[in-house]
Short mmCIF file of C-alpha atoms in Angstrom, two decimals:
data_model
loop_
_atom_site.label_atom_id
_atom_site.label_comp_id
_atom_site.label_asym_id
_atom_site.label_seq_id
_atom_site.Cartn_x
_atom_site.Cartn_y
_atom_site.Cartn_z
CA UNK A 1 62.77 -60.92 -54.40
CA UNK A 2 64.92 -58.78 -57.06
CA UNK A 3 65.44 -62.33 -59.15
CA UNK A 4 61.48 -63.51 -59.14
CA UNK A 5 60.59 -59.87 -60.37
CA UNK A 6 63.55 -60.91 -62.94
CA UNK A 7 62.27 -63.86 -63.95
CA UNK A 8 58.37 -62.83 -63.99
CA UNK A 9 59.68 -59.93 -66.51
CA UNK A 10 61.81 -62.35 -68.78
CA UNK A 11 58.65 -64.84 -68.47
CA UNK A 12 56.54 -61.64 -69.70
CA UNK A 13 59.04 -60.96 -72.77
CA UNK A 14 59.90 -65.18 -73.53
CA UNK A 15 57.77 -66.89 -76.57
CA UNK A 16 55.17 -68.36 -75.16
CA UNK A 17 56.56 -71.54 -76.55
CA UNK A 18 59.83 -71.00 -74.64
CA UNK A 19 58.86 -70.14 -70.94
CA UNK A 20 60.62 -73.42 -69.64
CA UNK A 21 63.37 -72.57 -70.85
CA UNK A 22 63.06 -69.59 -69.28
CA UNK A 23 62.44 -71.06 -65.72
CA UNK A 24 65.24 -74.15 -66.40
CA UNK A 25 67.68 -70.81 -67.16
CA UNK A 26 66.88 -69.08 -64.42
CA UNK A 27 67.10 -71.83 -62.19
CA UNK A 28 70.75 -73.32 -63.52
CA UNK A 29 71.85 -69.68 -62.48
CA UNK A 30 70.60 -68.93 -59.04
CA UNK A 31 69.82 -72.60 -57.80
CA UNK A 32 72.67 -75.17 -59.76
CA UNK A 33 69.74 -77.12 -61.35
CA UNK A 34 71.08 -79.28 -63.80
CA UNK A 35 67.86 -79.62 -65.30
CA UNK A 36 64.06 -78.43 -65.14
CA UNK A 37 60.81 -80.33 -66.79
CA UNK A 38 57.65 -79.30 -66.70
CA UNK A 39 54.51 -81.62 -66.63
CA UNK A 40 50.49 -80.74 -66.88
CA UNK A 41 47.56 -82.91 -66.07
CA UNK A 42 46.02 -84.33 -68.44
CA UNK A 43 42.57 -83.97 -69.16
CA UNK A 44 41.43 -87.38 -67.42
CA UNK A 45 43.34 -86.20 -64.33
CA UNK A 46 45.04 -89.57 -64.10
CA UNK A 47 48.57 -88.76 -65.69
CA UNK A 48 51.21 -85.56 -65.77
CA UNK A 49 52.46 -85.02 -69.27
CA UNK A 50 55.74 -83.82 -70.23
CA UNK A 51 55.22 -80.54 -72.15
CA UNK A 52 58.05 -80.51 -75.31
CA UNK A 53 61.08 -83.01 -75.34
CA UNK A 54 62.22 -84.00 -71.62
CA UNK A 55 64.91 -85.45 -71.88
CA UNK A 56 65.21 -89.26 -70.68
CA UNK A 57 61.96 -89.34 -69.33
CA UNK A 58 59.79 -88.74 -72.48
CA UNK A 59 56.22 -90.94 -71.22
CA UNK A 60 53.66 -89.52 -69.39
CA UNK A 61 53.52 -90.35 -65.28
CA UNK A 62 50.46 -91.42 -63.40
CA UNK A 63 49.10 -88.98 -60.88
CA UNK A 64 48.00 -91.66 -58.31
CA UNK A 65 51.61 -93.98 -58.49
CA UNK A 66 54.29 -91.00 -59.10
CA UNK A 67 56.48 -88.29 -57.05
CA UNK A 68 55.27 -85.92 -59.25
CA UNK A 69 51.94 -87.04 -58.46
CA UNK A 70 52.85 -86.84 -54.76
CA UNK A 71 53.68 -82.90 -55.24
CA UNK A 72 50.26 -82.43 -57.73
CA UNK A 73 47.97 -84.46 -55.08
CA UNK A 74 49.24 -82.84 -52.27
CA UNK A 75 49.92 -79.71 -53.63
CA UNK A 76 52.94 -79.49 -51.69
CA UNK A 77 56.99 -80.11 -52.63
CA UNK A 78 58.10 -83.31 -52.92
CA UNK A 79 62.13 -84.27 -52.75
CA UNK A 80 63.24 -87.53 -54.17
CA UNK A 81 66.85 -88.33 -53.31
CA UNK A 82 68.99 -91.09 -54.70
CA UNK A 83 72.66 -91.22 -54.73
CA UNK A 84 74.17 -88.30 -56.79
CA UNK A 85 70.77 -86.52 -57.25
CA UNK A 86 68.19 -84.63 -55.63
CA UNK A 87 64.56 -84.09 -57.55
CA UNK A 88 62.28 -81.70 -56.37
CA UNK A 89 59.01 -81.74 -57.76
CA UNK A 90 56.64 -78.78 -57.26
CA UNK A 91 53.13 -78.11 -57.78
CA UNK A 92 52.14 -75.23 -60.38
CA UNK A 93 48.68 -73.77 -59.12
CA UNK A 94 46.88 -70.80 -60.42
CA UNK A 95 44.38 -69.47 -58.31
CA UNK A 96 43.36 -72.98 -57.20
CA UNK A 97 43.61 -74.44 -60.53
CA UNK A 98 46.17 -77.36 -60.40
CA UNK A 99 48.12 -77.18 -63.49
CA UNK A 100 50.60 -79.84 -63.19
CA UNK A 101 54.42 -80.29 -61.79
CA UNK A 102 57.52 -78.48 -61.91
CA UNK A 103 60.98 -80.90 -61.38
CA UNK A 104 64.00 -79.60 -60.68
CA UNK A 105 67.19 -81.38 -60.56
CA UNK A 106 69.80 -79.82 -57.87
CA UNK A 107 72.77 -80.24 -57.10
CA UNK A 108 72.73 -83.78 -54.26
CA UNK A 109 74.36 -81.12 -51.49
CA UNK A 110 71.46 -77.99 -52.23
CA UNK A 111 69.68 -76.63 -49.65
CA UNK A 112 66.12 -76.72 -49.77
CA UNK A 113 65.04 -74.75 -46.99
CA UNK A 114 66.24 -71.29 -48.23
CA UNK A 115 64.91 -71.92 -51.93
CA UNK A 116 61.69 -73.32 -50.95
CA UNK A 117 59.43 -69.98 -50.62
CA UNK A 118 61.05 -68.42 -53.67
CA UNK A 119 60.91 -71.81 -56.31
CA UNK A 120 57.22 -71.34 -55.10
CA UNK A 121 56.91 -67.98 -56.18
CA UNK A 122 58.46 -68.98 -59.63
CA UNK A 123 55.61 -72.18 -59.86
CA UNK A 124 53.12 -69.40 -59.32
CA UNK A 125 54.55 -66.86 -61.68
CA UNK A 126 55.33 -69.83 -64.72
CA UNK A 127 51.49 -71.05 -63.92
CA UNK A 128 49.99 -67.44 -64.92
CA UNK A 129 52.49 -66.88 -67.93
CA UNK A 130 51.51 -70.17 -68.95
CA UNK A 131 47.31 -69.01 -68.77
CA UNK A 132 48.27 -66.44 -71.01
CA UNK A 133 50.53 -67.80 -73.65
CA UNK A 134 47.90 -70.72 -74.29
CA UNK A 135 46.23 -67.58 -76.29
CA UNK A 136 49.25 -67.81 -78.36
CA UNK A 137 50.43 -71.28 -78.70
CA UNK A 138 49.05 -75.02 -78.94
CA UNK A 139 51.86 -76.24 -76.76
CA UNK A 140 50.25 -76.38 -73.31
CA UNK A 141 47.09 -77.35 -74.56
CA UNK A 142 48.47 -80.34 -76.24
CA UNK A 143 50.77 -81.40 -73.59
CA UNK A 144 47.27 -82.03 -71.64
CA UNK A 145 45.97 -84.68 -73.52
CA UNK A 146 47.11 -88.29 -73.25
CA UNK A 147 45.03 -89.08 -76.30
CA UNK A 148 43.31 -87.58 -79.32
CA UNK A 149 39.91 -85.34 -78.34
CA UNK A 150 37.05 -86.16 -80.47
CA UNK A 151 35.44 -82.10 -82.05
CA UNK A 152 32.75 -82.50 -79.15
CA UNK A 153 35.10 -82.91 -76.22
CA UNK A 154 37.56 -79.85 -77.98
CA UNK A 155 34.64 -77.85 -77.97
CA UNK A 156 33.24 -78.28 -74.42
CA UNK A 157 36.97 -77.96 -72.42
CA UNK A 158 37.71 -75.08 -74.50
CA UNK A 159 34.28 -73.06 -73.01
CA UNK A 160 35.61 -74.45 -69.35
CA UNK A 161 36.60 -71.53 -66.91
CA UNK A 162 39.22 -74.24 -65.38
CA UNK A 163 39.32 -77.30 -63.51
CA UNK A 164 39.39 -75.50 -59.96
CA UNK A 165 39.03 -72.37 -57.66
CA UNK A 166 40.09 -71.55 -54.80
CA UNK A 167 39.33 -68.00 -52.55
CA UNK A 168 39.14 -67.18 -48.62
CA UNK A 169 35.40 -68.15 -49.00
CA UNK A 170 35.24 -71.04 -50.84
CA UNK A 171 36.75 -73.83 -52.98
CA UNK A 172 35.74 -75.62 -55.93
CA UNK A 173 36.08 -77.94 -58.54
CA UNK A 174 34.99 -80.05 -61.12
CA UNK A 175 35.47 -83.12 -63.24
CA UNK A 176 33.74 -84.18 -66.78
CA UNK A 177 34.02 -88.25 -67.47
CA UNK A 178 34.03 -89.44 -70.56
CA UNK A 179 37.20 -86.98 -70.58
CA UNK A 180 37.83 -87.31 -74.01
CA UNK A 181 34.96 -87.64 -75.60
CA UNK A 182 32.38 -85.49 -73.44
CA UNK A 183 29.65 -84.21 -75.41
CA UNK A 184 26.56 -82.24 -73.72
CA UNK A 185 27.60 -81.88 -70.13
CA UNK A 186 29.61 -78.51 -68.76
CA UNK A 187 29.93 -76.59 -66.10
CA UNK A 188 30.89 -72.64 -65.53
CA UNK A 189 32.00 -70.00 -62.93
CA UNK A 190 32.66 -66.35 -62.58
CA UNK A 191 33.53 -64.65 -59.57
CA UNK A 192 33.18 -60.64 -59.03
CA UNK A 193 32.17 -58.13 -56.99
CA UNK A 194 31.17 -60.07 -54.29
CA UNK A 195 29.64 -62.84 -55.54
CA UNK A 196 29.95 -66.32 -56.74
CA UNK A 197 27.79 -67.16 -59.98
CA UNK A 198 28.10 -71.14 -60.83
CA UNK A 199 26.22 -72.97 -63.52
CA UNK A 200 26.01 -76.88 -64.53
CA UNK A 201 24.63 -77.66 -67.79
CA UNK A 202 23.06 -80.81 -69.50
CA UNK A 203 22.62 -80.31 -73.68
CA UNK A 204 20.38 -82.90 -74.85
CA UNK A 205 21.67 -85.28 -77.58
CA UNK A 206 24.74 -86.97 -78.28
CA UNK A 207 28.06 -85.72 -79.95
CA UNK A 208 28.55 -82.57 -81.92
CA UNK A 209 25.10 -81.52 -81.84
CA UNK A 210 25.09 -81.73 -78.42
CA UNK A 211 28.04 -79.80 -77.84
CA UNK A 212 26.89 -77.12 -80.31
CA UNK A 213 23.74 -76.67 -77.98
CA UNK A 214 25.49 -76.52 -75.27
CA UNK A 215 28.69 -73.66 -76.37
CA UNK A 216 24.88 -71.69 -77.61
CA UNK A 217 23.50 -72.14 -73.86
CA UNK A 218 26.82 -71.39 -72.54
CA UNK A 219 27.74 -68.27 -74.37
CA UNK A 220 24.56 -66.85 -74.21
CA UNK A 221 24.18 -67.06 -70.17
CA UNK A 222 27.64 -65.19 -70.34
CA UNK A 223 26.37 -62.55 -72.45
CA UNK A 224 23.58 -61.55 -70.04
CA UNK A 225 25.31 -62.45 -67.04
CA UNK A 226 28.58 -59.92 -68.44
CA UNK A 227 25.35 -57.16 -69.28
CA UNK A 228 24.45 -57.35 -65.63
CA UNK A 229 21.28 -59.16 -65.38
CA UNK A 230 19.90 -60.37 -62.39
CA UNK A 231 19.68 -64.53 -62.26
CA UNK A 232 16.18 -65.35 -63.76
CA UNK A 233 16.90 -62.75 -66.86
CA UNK A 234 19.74 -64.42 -67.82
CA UNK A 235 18.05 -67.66 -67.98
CA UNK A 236 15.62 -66.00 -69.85
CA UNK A 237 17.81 -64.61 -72.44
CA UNK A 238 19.65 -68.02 -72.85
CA UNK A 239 16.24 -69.44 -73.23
CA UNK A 240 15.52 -67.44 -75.66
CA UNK A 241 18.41 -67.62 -78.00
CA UNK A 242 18.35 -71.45 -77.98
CA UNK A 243 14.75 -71.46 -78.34
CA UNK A 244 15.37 -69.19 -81.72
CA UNK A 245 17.77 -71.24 -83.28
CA UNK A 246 16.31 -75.13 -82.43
CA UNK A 247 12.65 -73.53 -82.10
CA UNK A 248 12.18 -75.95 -79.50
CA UNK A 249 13.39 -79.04 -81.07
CA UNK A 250 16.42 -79.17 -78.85
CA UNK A 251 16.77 -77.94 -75.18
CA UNK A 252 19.59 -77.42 -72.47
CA UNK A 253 18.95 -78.30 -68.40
CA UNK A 254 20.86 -75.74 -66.39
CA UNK A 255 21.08 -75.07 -62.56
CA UNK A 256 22.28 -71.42 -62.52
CA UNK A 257 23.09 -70.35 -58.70
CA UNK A 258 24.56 -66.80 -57.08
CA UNK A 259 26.26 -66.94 -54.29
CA UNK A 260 26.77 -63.99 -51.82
CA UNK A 261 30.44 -64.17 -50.75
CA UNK A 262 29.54 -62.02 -47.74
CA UNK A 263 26.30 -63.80 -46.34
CA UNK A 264 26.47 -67.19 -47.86
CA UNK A 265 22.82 -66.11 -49.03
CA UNK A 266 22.09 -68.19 -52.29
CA UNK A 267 19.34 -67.79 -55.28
CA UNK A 268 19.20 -70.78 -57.52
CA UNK A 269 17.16 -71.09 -61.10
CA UNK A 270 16.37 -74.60 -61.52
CA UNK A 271 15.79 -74.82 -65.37
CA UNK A 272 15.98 -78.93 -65.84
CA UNK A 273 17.93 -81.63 -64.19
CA UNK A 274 21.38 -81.30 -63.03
CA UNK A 275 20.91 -81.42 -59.12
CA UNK A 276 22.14 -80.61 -55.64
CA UNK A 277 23.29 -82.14 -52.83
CA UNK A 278 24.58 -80.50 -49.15
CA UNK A 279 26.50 -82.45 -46.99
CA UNK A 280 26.86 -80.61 -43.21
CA UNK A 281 28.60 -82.35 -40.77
CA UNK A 282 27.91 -86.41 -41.40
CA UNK A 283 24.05 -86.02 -42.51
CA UNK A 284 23.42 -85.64 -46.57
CA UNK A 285 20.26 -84.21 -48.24
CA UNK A 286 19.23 -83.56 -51.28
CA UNK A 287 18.67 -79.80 -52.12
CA UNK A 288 15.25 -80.14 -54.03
CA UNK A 289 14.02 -76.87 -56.22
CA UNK A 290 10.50 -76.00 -57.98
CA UNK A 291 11.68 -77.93 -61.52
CA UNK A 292 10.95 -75.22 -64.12
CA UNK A 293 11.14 -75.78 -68.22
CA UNK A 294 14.89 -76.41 -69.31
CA UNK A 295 16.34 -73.72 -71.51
CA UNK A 296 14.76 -73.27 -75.24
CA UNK A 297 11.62 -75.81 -74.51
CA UNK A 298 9.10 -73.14 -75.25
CA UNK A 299 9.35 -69.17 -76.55
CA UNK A 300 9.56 -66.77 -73.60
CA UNK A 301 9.67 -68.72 -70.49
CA UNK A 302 9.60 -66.87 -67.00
CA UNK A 303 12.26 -68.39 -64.44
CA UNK A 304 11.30 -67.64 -60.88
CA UNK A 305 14.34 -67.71 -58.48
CA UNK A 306 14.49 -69.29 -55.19
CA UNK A 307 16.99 -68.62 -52.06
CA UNK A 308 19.10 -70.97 -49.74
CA UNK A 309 21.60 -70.56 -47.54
CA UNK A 310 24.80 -72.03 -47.04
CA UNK A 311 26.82 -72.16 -43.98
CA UNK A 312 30.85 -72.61 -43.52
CA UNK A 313 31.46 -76.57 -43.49
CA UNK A 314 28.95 -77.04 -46.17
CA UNK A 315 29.91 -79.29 -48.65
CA UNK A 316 27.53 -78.90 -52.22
CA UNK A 317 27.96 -81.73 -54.35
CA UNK A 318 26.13 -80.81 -58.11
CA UNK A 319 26.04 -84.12 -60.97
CA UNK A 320 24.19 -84.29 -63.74
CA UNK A 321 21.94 -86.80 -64.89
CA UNK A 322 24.71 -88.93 -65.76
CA UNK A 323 25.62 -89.25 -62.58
CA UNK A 324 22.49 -89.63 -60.36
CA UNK A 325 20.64 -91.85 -63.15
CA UNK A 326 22.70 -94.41 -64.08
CA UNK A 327 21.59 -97.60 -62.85
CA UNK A 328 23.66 -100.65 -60.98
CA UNK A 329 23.33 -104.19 -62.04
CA UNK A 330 20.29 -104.35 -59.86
CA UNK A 331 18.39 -101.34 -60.98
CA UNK A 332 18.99 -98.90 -58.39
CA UNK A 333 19.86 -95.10 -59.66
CA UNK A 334 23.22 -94.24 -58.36
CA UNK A 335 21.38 -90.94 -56.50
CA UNK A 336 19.14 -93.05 -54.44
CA UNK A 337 21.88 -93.76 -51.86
CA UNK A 338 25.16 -94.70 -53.24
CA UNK A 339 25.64 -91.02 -53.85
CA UNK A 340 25.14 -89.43 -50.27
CA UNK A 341 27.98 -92.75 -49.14
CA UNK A 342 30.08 -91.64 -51.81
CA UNK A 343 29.93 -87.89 -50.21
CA UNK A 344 30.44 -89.03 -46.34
CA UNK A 345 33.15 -91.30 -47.77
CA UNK A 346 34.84 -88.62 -49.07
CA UNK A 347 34.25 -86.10 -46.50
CA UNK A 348 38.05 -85.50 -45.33
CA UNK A 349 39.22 -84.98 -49.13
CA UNK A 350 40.05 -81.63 -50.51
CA UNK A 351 37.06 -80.61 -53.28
CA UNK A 352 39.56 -81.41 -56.02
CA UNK A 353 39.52 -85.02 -55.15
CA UNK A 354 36.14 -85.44 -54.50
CA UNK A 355 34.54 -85.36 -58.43
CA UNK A 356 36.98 -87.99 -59.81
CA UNK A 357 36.56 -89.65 -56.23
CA UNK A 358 32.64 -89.89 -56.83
CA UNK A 359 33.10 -90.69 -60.12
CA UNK A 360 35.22 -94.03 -59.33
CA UNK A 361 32.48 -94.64 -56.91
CA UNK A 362 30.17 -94.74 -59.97
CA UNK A 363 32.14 -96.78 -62.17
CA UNK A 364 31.91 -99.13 -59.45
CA UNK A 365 28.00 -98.95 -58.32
CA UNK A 366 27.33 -99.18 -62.59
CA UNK A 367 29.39 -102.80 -62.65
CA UNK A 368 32.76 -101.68 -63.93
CA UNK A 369 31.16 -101.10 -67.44
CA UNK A 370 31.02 -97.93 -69.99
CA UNK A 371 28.43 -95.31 -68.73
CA UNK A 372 26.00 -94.96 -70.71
CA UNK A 373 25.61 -90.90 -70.35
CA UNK A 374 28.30 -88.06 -70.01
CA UNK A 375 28.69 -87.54 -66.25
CA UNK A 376 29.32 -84.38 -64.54
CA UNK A 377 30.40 -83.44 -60.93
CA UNK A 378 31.20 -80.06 -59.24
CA UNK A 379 32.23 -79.70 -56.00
CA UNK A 380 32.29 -76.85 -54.10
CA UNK A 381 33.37 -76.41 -50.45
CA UNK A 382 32.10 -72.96 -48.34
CA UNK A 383 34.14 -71.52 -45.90
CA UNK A 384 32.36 -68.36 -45.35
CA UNK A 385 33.95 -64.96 -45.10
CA UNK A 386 36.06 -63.40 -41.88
CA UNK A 387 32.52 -62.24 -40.61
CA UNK A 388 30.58 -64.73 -40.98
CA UNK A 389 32.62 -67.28 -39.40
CA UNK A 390 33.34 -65.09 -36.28
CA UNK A 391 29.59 -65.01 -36.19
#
């Protein structure tokens, strides 16, 4: 315990371009490593990249064919032994959030089982020290990205709250495909005082000017949720500062929801067309709301909220219109029923497998070839809290 709170205060005090080092220094003294990389996902999800020079292993590695990608998919260590050396590679997870991997080269003889709980601690403090010095450096952010972003696609992962969450009552996560060159599709979360508040947004248009609608929609739902407005006023507000600047030339679909942690009591503002799907136990249905205007179609719209409740097991699948519209060879809309067998198919995956897993699923049901449409997909698992369950 006295060397993590050691190495979280050196971490605290290191550049944020250095905080490897800091961890591979650490670890040479109290473990023997002989050498530490670090890798983070990239923004596809499909490979880990190396952040700075690692040496003799400079390429990326995939996530789905790796042993790094063993520790990130798992989230769990992973030991790879081979005559005169032992790699352990370890998952670096923030609050949920997978991050990337951690590999440390030991000594062939080491131990694991007495370093095990305390290398985890040191994943966990590098992962938060990491979320902080990406204020302050470029490094992190560009280890993340296997290929250049086009402006749009900077613009929407930079207004992302993260990839993931994870808390007693619930887990989430989402994925955005084209991953590099996303436009008008996003996706947000805040969690306080008892409550969940999730949104998924659809910008109209294409590109730049899509994205630029969509950071306005975006920032101005955070303003009013941050002034402590109830659900419909800050659809209201956002509706009114896009209507203001595009005068309704240019709108933004949003399906703004607040959960109760406590009660799993839900009230939803359907304002356009991402939608909803609940999976409990093996039967799928759509969650259908009263369609209101999207955000910005008129001046001084009045949203009207409506209440659901979820239950622990429930699985909530959200996708925008990229998702549920596109089309298969044949004609038929990938929400019709390839979505609710893309759900049951994944029903024993953790939420962070199940966007990209849906995702693949619609690659495949579209005939292998380019969507035509940014596509979106949250999903969020409920657990319930302690009292609810023992109910």
């Amino acid at each position: 315990m006295h060397e993590i709170a050691e190495l979280e205060q050196a971490l605290r005090r290191a550049a944020p371009h250095r905080l490897v080092e800091v961890v591979e220094d650490a670890l040479r003294e109290h473990c023997g490593a002989l050498r530490v990389e670090l890798r983070l996902a990239d923004y596809g999800l499909r490979t880990l990249q190396p952040v700075g020079h690692v040496s003799g292993a400079d390429q990326s590695v995939p996530i789905h064919d790796s042993p790094q990608g063993r520790a990130f998919g798992a989230q769990e260590p992973h030991v790879v032994r081979e005559p005169g050396a032992l790699r352990l590679h370890l998952p670096v997870t923030v609050r949920g959030d997978r991050l990337g991997v951690l590999t440390a080269e030991l000594p062939p003889e080491a131990d694991l089982t007495p370093l095990l709980p305390g290398l985890a601690q040191v994943c966990e403090a590098l992962g938060h020290e990491i979320l902080v010095a990406e204020r302050d450096t470029d490094l992190y952010v560009l280890a993340r990205r296997a290929t250049r972003l086009t402006l749009a696609a900077e613009m929407q992962w930079q207004l992302l709250p993260g990839r993931s969450c994870a808390r007693p009552e619930f887990a989430l996560a989402a994925h955005l495909e084209p991953a590099y060159a996303i436009f008008g599709d996003n996706y947000d979360w805040s969690v306080s005082d008892g409550r969940l508040t999730l949104t998924v947004t659809n910008g109209m248009g294409e590109g730049i000017e899509a994205a630029l609608l969509t950071n306005l929609a975006i920032n101005a739902l955070r303003n009013a949720r941050r002034a402590g407005l109830p659900l419909p006023d800050q659809a209201a507000l956002a509706d009114q500062a896009v209507y203001a600047h595009y005068r309704g030339e240019a709108f933004v679909s949003v399906l703004l929801l607040c959960f109760d942690l406590a009660t799993g009591e839900v009230e939803a503002v359907d304002a356009g067309s991402p939608r909803l799907w609940r999976q409990r136990g093996q039967a799928v249905e759509s969650v259908d709301f009263e369609a209101q205007l999207p955000l910005g179609m008129f001046e001084d719209t009045v949203y009207v909220p409506e209440r659901f409740v979820v239950r622990p097991g429930d699985r909530l699948l959200f996708g925008s219109d990229g998702v549920y519209a596109a089309v298969s060879p044949a004609g038929e809309s990938y929400g019709d029923r390839a979505l609710a067998r893309a759900l049951r198919g994944t029903r024993l995956l953790p939420p962070t497998h199940v966007p990209q897993a849906v995702l693949r699923e619609l690659a495949a049901h579209h005939g292998g070839s380019p969507l035509e449409d940014d596509a979106l997909v949250v999903c969020l698992d409920w657990h319930g809290s302690v009292s609810t369950v023992a109910v």
